[in-house]
Every structure is written in structure tokens, then in C-alpha cells.
Amino acid sequence: MAEAAVKESAAAPETEQELTDGFNLVIEALKLNGLDTIYGVPGIPITDFGRMAQAAGIRVLSFRHEQNAGYAAAIAGFLTKKPGVCLTVSAPGFLNGLTALAHATTNCFPMILISGSSEREVVDLQQGDYEEMDQLAIAKPLCKAAFRVLHAADIGIGLARAIRAAVSGRPGGVYLDLPAKLFGQVMDAEKGRKSLVKVIDAAPAQIPAPDAIKRALDVLKGAKRPLIILGKGAAYAQADDAIRALVEKSGIPYVPMSMAKGILPDTHAQCAGAARSTVLKDSDVVMLIGARLNWLLSHGKGKTWGDAPKKFIQVDIEPKEMDSNVEIAAPVVGDIGSCVAALLAGMGEKWTAAPADWSKAVTAKREENVAKMAPRLMNNNSPMDYHGALGVLRTIVKERPDAIFVNEGANTLDLARGIVDMYKPRKRLDVGTWGVMGIGMGYSIAAAIETGKPVLAVEGDSAFGFSGMAIETICRYELPMCVVIFNNAGIYRGT
Ligand code: ADP
Ligand code: TZD
Ligand code: MG
């Protein structure tokens, strides 16, 4: 009798002990940090994880191919400033997601690629597991940071590190490797809960130095023909009102890079998009805000920029970006919200607007170019040509400025970028820094999911072919989307 009682009391705490496991800890860690959407393709070893995440209230969107899920996650990061999450199986699924992870890193979008993987013991001895691959090693050079979690008790820290790496400083892609065995690992529930980390201030403000602000404003004051270039970093920063105030107070003409279109409406009196080649050539001081002097800006030199000496001011969160292509006379390192606010404050009450003759010359050039284009956009040619078709789409976008415009192709991309005006920030999503084909449907899905707004995707026929099967995913989730394909039976062809 006494013996039985002893046994019972010893057994009691064990049966009453509440347990948790890797599955639940990953789900709770995501939810705790507001990561409420997963884009992915299920399979071993993450099938149950997806199901359980869905049951726990996370939106899990299931695709036909990981690449599209990856692009969806990448653009979700751009749109929300939270890392977009892509979930894949091991080896082939992981590799299919990797292009998007590298793309996110190249474009400075925060994203986390979570892939299930085989057990370390088997991978490291190369014993031929199902979908065996040393994924962490392969991901590392292609993203901003890569982590693996081996113990359930480290899941909270692992996810916290992934989130911070993705969104702080220059945003980028992070790989998180979760071996199959981790999901089933069991631990005390209370200890598990305590091990989770709610990331506080994941992307801390980076305040520019007062000296840097003064130097930049001094360079700007000396300008006769100043120009502002807004890049997609400025769109990402979501400092729309401050950027508009800076542009308007300075009176300086600005050119938006393609995904920065709409931070101010393209119809703004200071928008020099339609006089791009003239202002790049003739300007004497150029202030870059969240735009790199990479190939998209001809590296800041050569014919595009003309012979006249030029001074560059660059506002960017990444100090190493400065002097990457040409000398930067006034580097302003910090987050765009803080930098633009500091520039505005430094300008004070009595800032003299940009020289009137320069502004007038830019406006005249812009109006000339717009007038030249207008009749082409109204043509009714048969077969339909780019200009006639884009003229129609341009009107549709004007009538529906809240809709998101996704764009890829070669001519379809270049012409739409110039012709279709955007009116609101972060409404134009396109091929980005690499000019990659295949973003179209993944971007569209995430845009609809993250914003709830309708999406218009304008696609070259070749571009559409890269992700066309994701149409099934779009229909399955009944997303508010319209795809227009410019079908000229190939790449860079005519009408
Ligand atoms: P685009 O292609 O539109 O010219 P890029 O992708 O070349 O734009 O440049 C974006 C830049 O914006 C990157 O150099 C990146 O470091 C910077 N950036 C991104 N987010 C921020 C931010 N919040 N504050 C400051 N700079 C940022
Ligand atoms: N593969 C990937 C992933 N990205 C690429 N950019 C290319 C290949 C090469 N490429 C371009 O740069 S544009 C393009 C390809 C294949 C397709 C252009 O044809 P399109 O558009 O039909 O989409 P247009 O209007 O006919 O030019
Ligand atoms: Mg084509």
C-alpha cells in the first residue's frame, strides 16, 4: 500500500507536466512577432507544421512552386517592413526558394526562408538521406544571414535573430534551417514559453550625424541645377509625408526609380521622370535617397551623366554603399525617415528653393516629351501596339490609384514604366535590381494578400511563362487580380 502511494506521487508530476514541442514553439514564436502569413509548398518534413500553423491561425498560402512562394514572401517584406516568410521542404524545395531569397537580399527586402532539412548526423556523413543537402552552407553566400536551430529551447532565439537580421540596417534575406527532428522535440511547456523572444524595436532608428546633415545641406545650397533621385529604399522606408515635404520645400526636380514611382504622384509639378535623360546629364548636384548608383543609374558616370562635374549626396542606411561607384561628396548614413526629418529641420524656415531657370527648363522638357507621347498613346492600331494598349491601362490606373501594378517583361516593362503614371506609394512592383523574370504572379498574390487591394499585372508573354502556373493559386484563393499579357510571341519582339 505504502509502496503504491510512493509510486503514484512520483508519477503524478510527470503525467501532469504540460509539454510542448518544436512545431508549437516555431508557430508561437512566429505569432508572438506578428509574422501571421506563410507562403510555401508543403511536404516532408514540414507538412504537419503547415497544417498546425494554419490551425493556430496563421495564414498559410500553398503554391504550386516554391519560387513563386519565395517571390511572394520577398515582396510581402517590401510592402510591410516585416520579413515575408517562405516555407519549403528540403533540398529541391529549398533550392527553388533560394532564387527568391537571393533576389530579396539583392533588392534589400526583408524575408525569411524557412526550410525543413534532414538530420545533421546523416547529412554530415553523406549517408544519403531523403532529400539530403547541406542547405545552410549553400544558403550562406546568397543571403544576409543564415541560422540553424538544433534544440527546441533555441527556437525563440533563432527566430529573433532571423527577424533582426532581416529588417535591421539594410534589409535582406535570411535563411533559417530547421531539421526534421527539431519539430518533434518535446520540452516543458512553461520553459518553452519562456524561451520565446518578442523582438523589441527590430529595426532601430539610425539617426544621421548632425555634421553629415550640415555637409549635405551645404552642398545642396551651392547647387545651380540640383536633382533628387528617389529609389525603392525610399518607398520601403514608408516616410512618404516627410519625403514629399522635403521635395516640395526644396523645390528641386526629382526622378523616381521605377518602384519609387508614386511616393509623390507622377503628375507632381516637380516630377522630372519624363525629362530623365536631360536632368541626369545637366544636373550639377544629385541627392540620392534610397537609390544605389548601380547599373540602373549607369553607375553614376559615362554618357548618361554628361561631362559637367557633378556632386553626389547619398542618403542610405548602409555606410558601405558610399563611394561604391563614384565619389560621394556628402554621405548621409541613417534610416530615411530620420535622415529626411533631419534634412528638413536643417533647412529651417528660410530655405531658398531651387533656381527658377533650372526648374523652368526641366518643366519645359518634360512637357515637350509628354506632348510628343500623347498621340501615340491614343492610337487604335491593329494589331494593337504597346503604346495603344498601355494608353488604355494608363487610364485604368488613373481611375483606380489604389490598385497595385505588377510589371515584368522587356519592352512590356520598359514602356509601361515610362507610360503608366503611379499616384500612390508602393503601388508599382516590378523586376527590381536584377531585372528578374518570374516575379509576376508571386508578387501579385502577396500584394493582394498583404494589402487587400486589387492587383493589375502587366506581363510580357515570356515573362508570364515563368510563373504562369501560379494562376491556379490565384484562382484557388479567389484573389482580386487581373493579368494582362502583351503577347508578341516572344522576347523583345514587335507588336
Ligand atoms: P532603386 O533600384 O530603386 O534605385 P536600390 O535597391 O538600388 O533602389 O537602393 C535601395 C537603397 O535603399 C539601398 O542602398 C538600401 O540600403 C537603402 N535602404 C533601404 N531601406 C532603407 C531605409 N529604411 N533607410 C535608408 N536606406 C534604406
Ligand atoms: N531569365 C530570368 C530569370 N530573368 C531574365 N531577365 C531573363 C531570363 C532574360 N530576359 C529578360 O531580361 S526579359 C525576358 C527574358 C527572358 C523576357 C522578355 O519577353 P517578354 O516581353 O515577352 O516578357 P516583351 O514585351 O516581348 O519584350
Ligand atoms: Mg514578348
Coordinates of C-alpha atoms in Angstrom, one line a residue, residues 261 266 390-391 393-395 397-398 405 415-423 428 456 458:
K261 CA 7.1 55.9 -58.6
D266 CA 4.0 61.1 -61.1
L390 CA -0.6 51.0 -72.4
G391 CA -2.5 54.2 -73.1
L393 CA -4.0 50.7 -69.0
R394 CA -2.7 54.1 -68.0
T395 CA -6.3 55.5 -67.8
V397 CA -4.6 53.0 -63.3
K398 CA -5.5 56.7 -63.1
F405 CA 0.5 47.4 -60.6
L415 CA 7.4 51.0 -71.9
A416 CA 4.9 50.5 -69.0
R417 CA 7.4 52.1 -66.6
G418 CA 7.5 55.2 -68.6
I419 CA 3.9 55.4 -69.7
V420 CA 1.8 54.3 -66.7
D421 CA 1.7 57.0 -64.1
M422 CA 1.5 56.0 -60.4
Y423 CA -0.3 58.1 -57.8
R428 CA 4.3 49.7 -58.5
L456 CA -3.3 44.5 -62.1
V458 CA 1.0 43.7 -66.9

